[in-house]
Amino acid sequence: IGGWLLPSSIAAIVRVKNNNGKIKEFIYRSYSGAGRKVTKLMEQDDTHEITIVDEHEVKLIQMEPFDEN
């Protein structure tokens, strides 16, 4: 992906940017572990952006504040 190759021992990398601009990366050996992390992150109010990288693609999820009105 973008000139990078993930080792066979890594299923996915999850990169998270919160509303303050702080970035964290999480490395997973299984897709199920990465999926659980993404679900948890999407439930948090301070998550602004989630990038998921696997051997096939890069996915970007941008969170926007929900307005009930």
mmCIF file of N, CA and C in Angstrom:
data_model
loop_
_atom_site.group_PDB
_atom_site.id
_atom_site.type_symbol
_atom_site.label_atom_id
_atom_site.label_comp_id
_atom_site.label_asym_id
_atom_site.label_seq_id
_atom_site.Cartn_x
_atom_site.Cartn_y
_atom_site.Cartn_z
ATOM 1 N N ILE A 1 0.855 -1.169 0.000
ATOM 2 C CA ILE A 1 0.000 0.000 0.000
ATOM 3 C C ILE A 1 0.901 1.232 0.000
ATOM 4 N N GLY A 2 0.792 2.062 -0.985
ATOM 5 C CA GLY A 2 1.576 3.287 -1.044
ATOM 6 C C GLY A 2 3.080 3.032 -0.982
ATOM 7 N N GLY A 3 3.521 1.893 -1.514
ATOM 8 C CA GLY A 3 4.936 1.569 -1.484
ATOM 9 C C GLY A 3 5.379 0.814 -0.247
ATOM 10 N N TRP A 4 4.471 0.593 0.703
ATOM 11 C CA TRP A 4 4.792 -0.131 1.931
ATOM 12 C C TRP A 4 4.235 -1.538 1.862
ATOM 13 N N LEU A 5 4.944 -2.491 2.449
ATOM 14 C CA LEU A 5 4.462 -3.856 2.563
ATOM 15 C C LEU A 5 4.319 -4.199 4.038
ATOM 16 N N LEU A 6 3.169 -4.729 4.409
ATOM 17 C CA LEU A 6 2.985 -5.186 5.786
ATOM 18 C C LEU A 6 3.576 -6.582 5.919
ATOM 19 N N PRO A 7 4.269 -6.853 7.003
ATOM 20 C CA PRO A 7 4.758 -8.216 7.223
ATOM 21 C C PRO A 7 3.577 -9.181 7.325
ATOM 22 N N SER A 8 3.803 -10.445 7.017
ATOM 23 C CA SER A 8 2.718 -11.426 7.045
ATOM 24 C C SER A 8 2.143 -11.619 8.451
ATOM 25 N N SER A 9 2.874 -11.232 9.480
ATOM 26 C CA SER A 9 2.397 -11.382 10.855
ATOM 27 C C SER A 9 1.419 -10.276 11.267
ATOM 28 N N ILE A 10 1.255 -9.248 10.431
ATOM 29 C CA ILE A 10 0.358 -8.128 10.747
ATOM 30 C C ILE A 10 -0.842 -8.161 9.815
ATOM 31 N N ALA A 11 -2.048 -8.202 10.419
ATOM 32 C CA ALA A 11 -3.279 -8.194 9.625
ATOM 33 C C ALA A 11 -3.706 -6.773 9.293
ATOM 34 N N ALA A 12 -3.580 -5.872 10.278
ATOM 35 C CA ALA A 12 -4.063 -4.503 10.054
ATOM 36 C C ALA A 12 -3.393 -3.532 11.020
ATOM 37 N N ILE A 13 -3.322 -2.282 10.585
ATOM 38 C CA ILE A 13 -2.856 -1.182 11.428
ATOM 39 C C ILE A 13 -3.999 -0.176 11.506
ATOM 40 N N VAL A 14 -4.317 0.252 12.723
ATOM 41 C CA VAL A 14 -5.376 1.230 12.943
ATOM 42 C C VAL A 14 -4.710 2.501 13.474
ATOM 43 N N ARG A 15 -4.898 3.601 12.766
ATOM 44 C CA ARG A 15 -4.325 4.893 13.158
ATOM 45 C C ARG A 15 -5.476 5.814 13.534
ATOM 46 N N VAL A 16 -5.379 6.415 14.708
ATOM 47 C CA VAL A 16 -6.478 7.215 15.240
ATOM 48 C C VAL A 16 -5.998 8.636 15.518
ATOM 49 N N LYS A 17 -6.781 9.602 15.081
ATOM 50 C CA LYS A 17 -6.513 11.008 15.383
ATOM 51 C C LYS A 17 -7.698 11.524 16.182
ATOM 52 N N ASN A 18 -7.432 12.070 17.378
ATOM 53 C CA ASN A 18 -8.543 12.592 18.177
ATOM 54 C C ASN A 18 -8.781 14.067 17.858
ATOM 55 N N ASN A 19 -9.763 14.647 18.499
ATOM 56 C CA ASN A 19 -10.132 16.040 18.211
ATOM 57 C C ASN A 19 -9.032 17.040 18.550
ATOM 58 N N ASN A 20 -8.094 16.671 19.425
ATOM 59 C CA ASN A 20 -6.981 17.556 19.787
ATOM 60 C C ASN A 20 -5.790 17.403 18.844
ATOM 61 N N GLY A 21 -5.895 16.509 17.875
ATOM 62 C CA GLY A 21 -4.810 16.289 16.929
ATOM 63 C C GLY A 21 -3.825 15.219 17.354
ATOM 64 N N LYS A 22 -4.024 14.595 18.511
ATOM 65 C CA LYS A 22 -3.134 13.539 18.987
ATOM 66 C C LYS A 22 -3.364 12.274 18.163
ATOM 67 N N ILE A 23 -2.267 11.621 17.755
ATOM 68 C CA ILE A 23 -2.340 10.438 16.905
ATOM 69 C C ILE A 23 -1.791 9.232 17.653
ATOM 70 N N LYS A 24 -2.521 8.107 17.548
ATOM 71 C CA LYS A 24 -2.079 6.834 18.111
ATOM 72 C C LYS A 24 -2.209 5.773 17.031
ATOM 73 N N GLU A 25 -1.310 4.784 17.065
ATOM 74 C CA GLU A 25 -1.396 3.671 16.130
ATOM 75 C C GLU A 25 -1.464 2.364 16.904
ATOM 76 N N PHE A 26 -2.281 1.448 16.388
ATOM 77 C CA PHE A 26 -2.456 0.132 16.985
ATOM 78 C C PHE A 26 -2.211 -0.908 15.906
ATOM 79 N N ILE A 27 -1.453 -1.933 16.229
ATOM 80 C CA ILE A 27 -1.113 -2.982 15.274
ATOM 81 C C ILE A 27 -1.801 -4.272 15.709
ATOM 82 N N TYR A 28 -2.433 -4.964 14.741
ATOM 83 C CA TYR A 28 -3.197 -6.173 15.048
ATOM 84 C C TYR A 28 -2.755 -7.342 14.190
ATOM 85 N N ARG A 29 -2.724 -8.503 14.817
ATOM 86 C CA ARG A 29 -2.387 -9.739 14.110
ATOM 87 C C ARG A 29 -3.619 -10.421 13.533
ATOM 88 N N SER A 30 -4.804 -9.967 13.942
ATOM 89 C CA SER A 30 -6.047 -10.548 13.416
ATOM 90 C C SER A 30 -7.005 -9.428 13.023
ATOM 91 N N TYR A 31 -7.817 -9.711 12.007
ATOM 92 C CA TYR A 31 -8.818 -8.740 11.569
ATOM 93 C C TYR A 31 -9.895 -8.547 12.626
ATOM 94 N N SER A 32 -10.209 -9.610 13.354
ATOM 95 C CA SER A 32 -11.258 -9.498 14.369
ATOM 96 C C SER A 32 -10.839 -8.542 15.486
ATOM 97 N N GLY A 33 -9.570 -8.578 15.883
ATOM 98 C CA GLY A 33 -9.068 -7.652 16.901
ATOM 99 C C GLY A 33 -9.124 -6.214 16.417
ATOM 100 N N ALA A 34 -8.759 -5.998 15.172
ATOM 101 C CA ALA A 34 -8.818 -4.653 14.600
ATOM 102 C C ALA A 34 -10.263 -4.172 14.511
ATOM 103 N N GLY A 35 -11.167 -5.065 14.146
ATOM 104 C CA GLY A 35 -12.580 -4.707 14.050
ATOM 105 C C GLY A 35 -13.167 -4.301 15.390
ATOM 106 N N ARG A 36 -12.796 -5.044 16.442
ATOM 107 C CA ARG A 36 -13.284 -4.688 17.787
ATOM 108 C C ARG A 36 -12.765 -3.316 18.205
ATOM 109 N N LYS A 37 -11.500 -3.020 17.881
ATOM 110 C CA LYS A 37 -10.920 -1.724 18.233
ATOM 111 C C LYS A 37 -11.629 -0.589 17.493
ATOM 112 N N VAL A 38 -11.890 -0.778 16.215
ATOM 113 C CA VAL A 38 -12.555 0.258 15.421
ATOM 114 C C VAL A 38 -13.964 0.509 15.963
ATOM 115 N N THR A 39 -14.684 -0.551 16.309
ATOM 116 C CA THR A 39 -16.023 -0.393 16.884
ATOM 117 C C THR A 39 -15.964 0.416 18.170
ATOM 118 N N LYS A 40 -15.003 0.102 19.020
ATOM 119 C CA LYS A 40 -14.840 0.825 20.282
ATOM 120 C C LYS A 40 -14.501 2.294 20.031
ATOM 121 N N LEU A 41 -13.615 2.553 19.082
ATOM 122 C CA LEU A 41 -13.213 3.930 18.776
ATOM 123 C C LEU A 41 -14.375 4.752 18.231
ATOM 124 N N MET A 42 -15.231 4.125 17.434
ATOM 125 C CA MET A 42 -16.354 4.856 16.845
ATOM 126 C C MET A 42 -17.381 5.264 17.898
ATOM 127 N N GLU A 43 -17.370 4.589 19.036
ATOM 128 C CA GLU A 43 -18.291 4.924 20.123
ATOM 129 C C GLU A 43 -17.773 6.064 21.001
ATOM 130 N N GLN A 44 -16.497 6.413 20.863
ATOM 131 C CA GLN A 44 -15.906 7.467 21.681
ATOM 132 C C GLN A 44 -16.189 8.835 21.078
ATOM 133 N N ASP A 45 -16.402 9.811 21.954
ATOM 134 C CA ASP A 45 -16.717 11.172 21.494
ATOM 135 C C ASP A 45 -15.505 11.953 21.009
ATOM 136 N N ASP A 46 -14.294 11.563 21.431
ATOM 137 C CA ASP A 46 -13.116 12.360 21.081
ATOM 138 C C ASP A 46 -12.407 11.873 19.814
ATOM 139 N N THR A 47 -12.944 10.850 19.155
ATOM 140 C CA THR A 47 -12.323 10.341 17.937
ATOM 141 C C THR A 47 -12.736 11.202 16.751
ATOM 142 N N HIS A 48 -11.739 11.672 15.980
ATOM 143 C CA HIS A 48 -12.025 12.508 14.817
ATOM 144 C C HIS A 48 -11.823 11.739 13.507
ATOM 145 N N GLU A 49 -10.793 10.898 13.477
ATOM 146 C CA GLU A 49 -10.429 10.243 12.223
ATOM 147 C C GLU A 49 -9.822 8.878 12.519
ATOM 148 N N ILE A 50 -10.234 7.861 11.765
ATOM 149 C CA ILE A 50 -9.684 6.516 11.905
ATOM 150 C C ILE A 50 -9.197 6.075 10.529
ATOM 151 N N THR A 51 -7.953 5.640 10.453
ATOM 152 C CA THR A 51 -7.394 5.094 9.223
ATOM 153 C C THR A 51 -7.078 3.625 9.468
ATOM 154 N N ILE A 52 -7.553 2.761 8.588
ATOM 155 C CA ILE A 52 -7.332 1.329 8.711
ATOM 156 C C ILE A 52 -6.551 0.869 7.486
ATOM 157 N N VAL A 53 -5.434 0.201 7.721
ATOM 158 C CA VAL A 53 -4.583 -0.277 6.637
ATOM 159 C C VAL A 53 -4.474 -1.786 6.751
ATOM 160 N N ASP A 54 -4.735 -2.496 5.638
ATOM 161 C CA ASP A 54 -4.461 -3.925 5.596
ATOM 162 C C ASP A 54 -3.679 -4.215 4.325
ATOM 163 N N GLU A 55 -3.522 -5.474 3.981
ATOM 164 C CA GLU A 55 -2.686 -5.808 2.833
ATOM 165 C C GLU A 55 -3.292 -5.384 1.495
ATOM 166 N N HIS A 56 -4.586 -5.030 1.489
ATOM 167 C CA HIS A 56 -5.262 -4.716 0.236
ATOM 168 C C HIS A 56 -5.589 -3.242 0.037
ATOM 169 N N GLU A 57 -5.849 -2.515 1.132
ATOM 170 C CA GLU A 57 -6.316 -1.148 0.954
ATOM 171 C C GLU A 57 -6.111 -0.296 2.199
ATOM 172 N N VAL A 58 -6.321 1.001 2.007
ATOM 173 C CA VAL A 58 -6.312 1.975 3.097
ATOM 174 C C VAL A 58 -7.719 2.557 3.177
ATOM 175 N N LYS A 59 -8.314 2.510 4.368
ATOM 176 C CA LYS A 59 -9.678 3.038 4.563
ATOM 177 C C LYS A 59 -9.611 4.206 5.530
ATOM 178 N N LEU A 60 -10.322 5.264 5.226
ATOM 179 C CA LEU A 60 -10.364 6.446 6.078
ATOM 180 C C LEU A 60 -11.794 6.683 6.531
ATOM 181 N N ILE A 61 -11.982 6.777 7.847
ATOM 182 C CA ILE A 61 -13.287 7.088 8.420
ATOM 183 C C ILE A 61 -13.145 8.415 9.139
ATOM 184 N N GLN A 62 -13.892 9.424 8.697
ATOM 185 C CA GLN A 62 -13.867 10.720 9.356
ATOM 186 C C GLN A 62 -15.163 10.897 10.134
ATOM 187 N N MET A 63 -15.023 11.190 11.396
ATOM 188 C CA MET A 63 -16.168 11.323 12.280
ATOM 189 C C MET A 63 -16.606 12.784 12.316
ATOM 190 N N GLU A 64 -17.886 13.007 12.207
ATOM 191 C CA GLU A 64 -18.448 14.352 12.293
ATOM 192 C C GLU A 64 -19.396 14.381 13.484
ATOM 193 N N PRO A 65 -19.474 15.509 14.182
ATOM 194 C CA PRO A 65 -20.418 15.602 15.297
ATOM 195 C C PRO A 65 -21.843 15.352 14.816
ATOM 196 N N PHE A 66 -22.594 14.633 15.621
ATOM 197 C CA PHE A 66 -23.988 14.319 15.294
ATOM 198 C C PHE A 66 -24.903 15.393 15.825
ATOM 199 N N ASP A 67 -25.709 15.969 14.966
ATOM 200 C CA ASP A 67 -26.659 16.999 15.368
ATOM 201 C C ASP A 67 -28.048 16.406 15.311
ATOM 202 N N GLU A 68 -28.699 16.286 16.468
ATOM 203 C CA GLU A 68 -30.017 15.674 16.546
ATOM 204 C C GLU A 68 -31.128 16.579 16.043
ATOM 205 N N ASN A 69 -30.850 17.853 15.831
ATOM 206 C CA ASN A 69 -31.889 18.805 15.378
ATOM 207 C C ASN A 69 -31.998 18.847 13.894
#
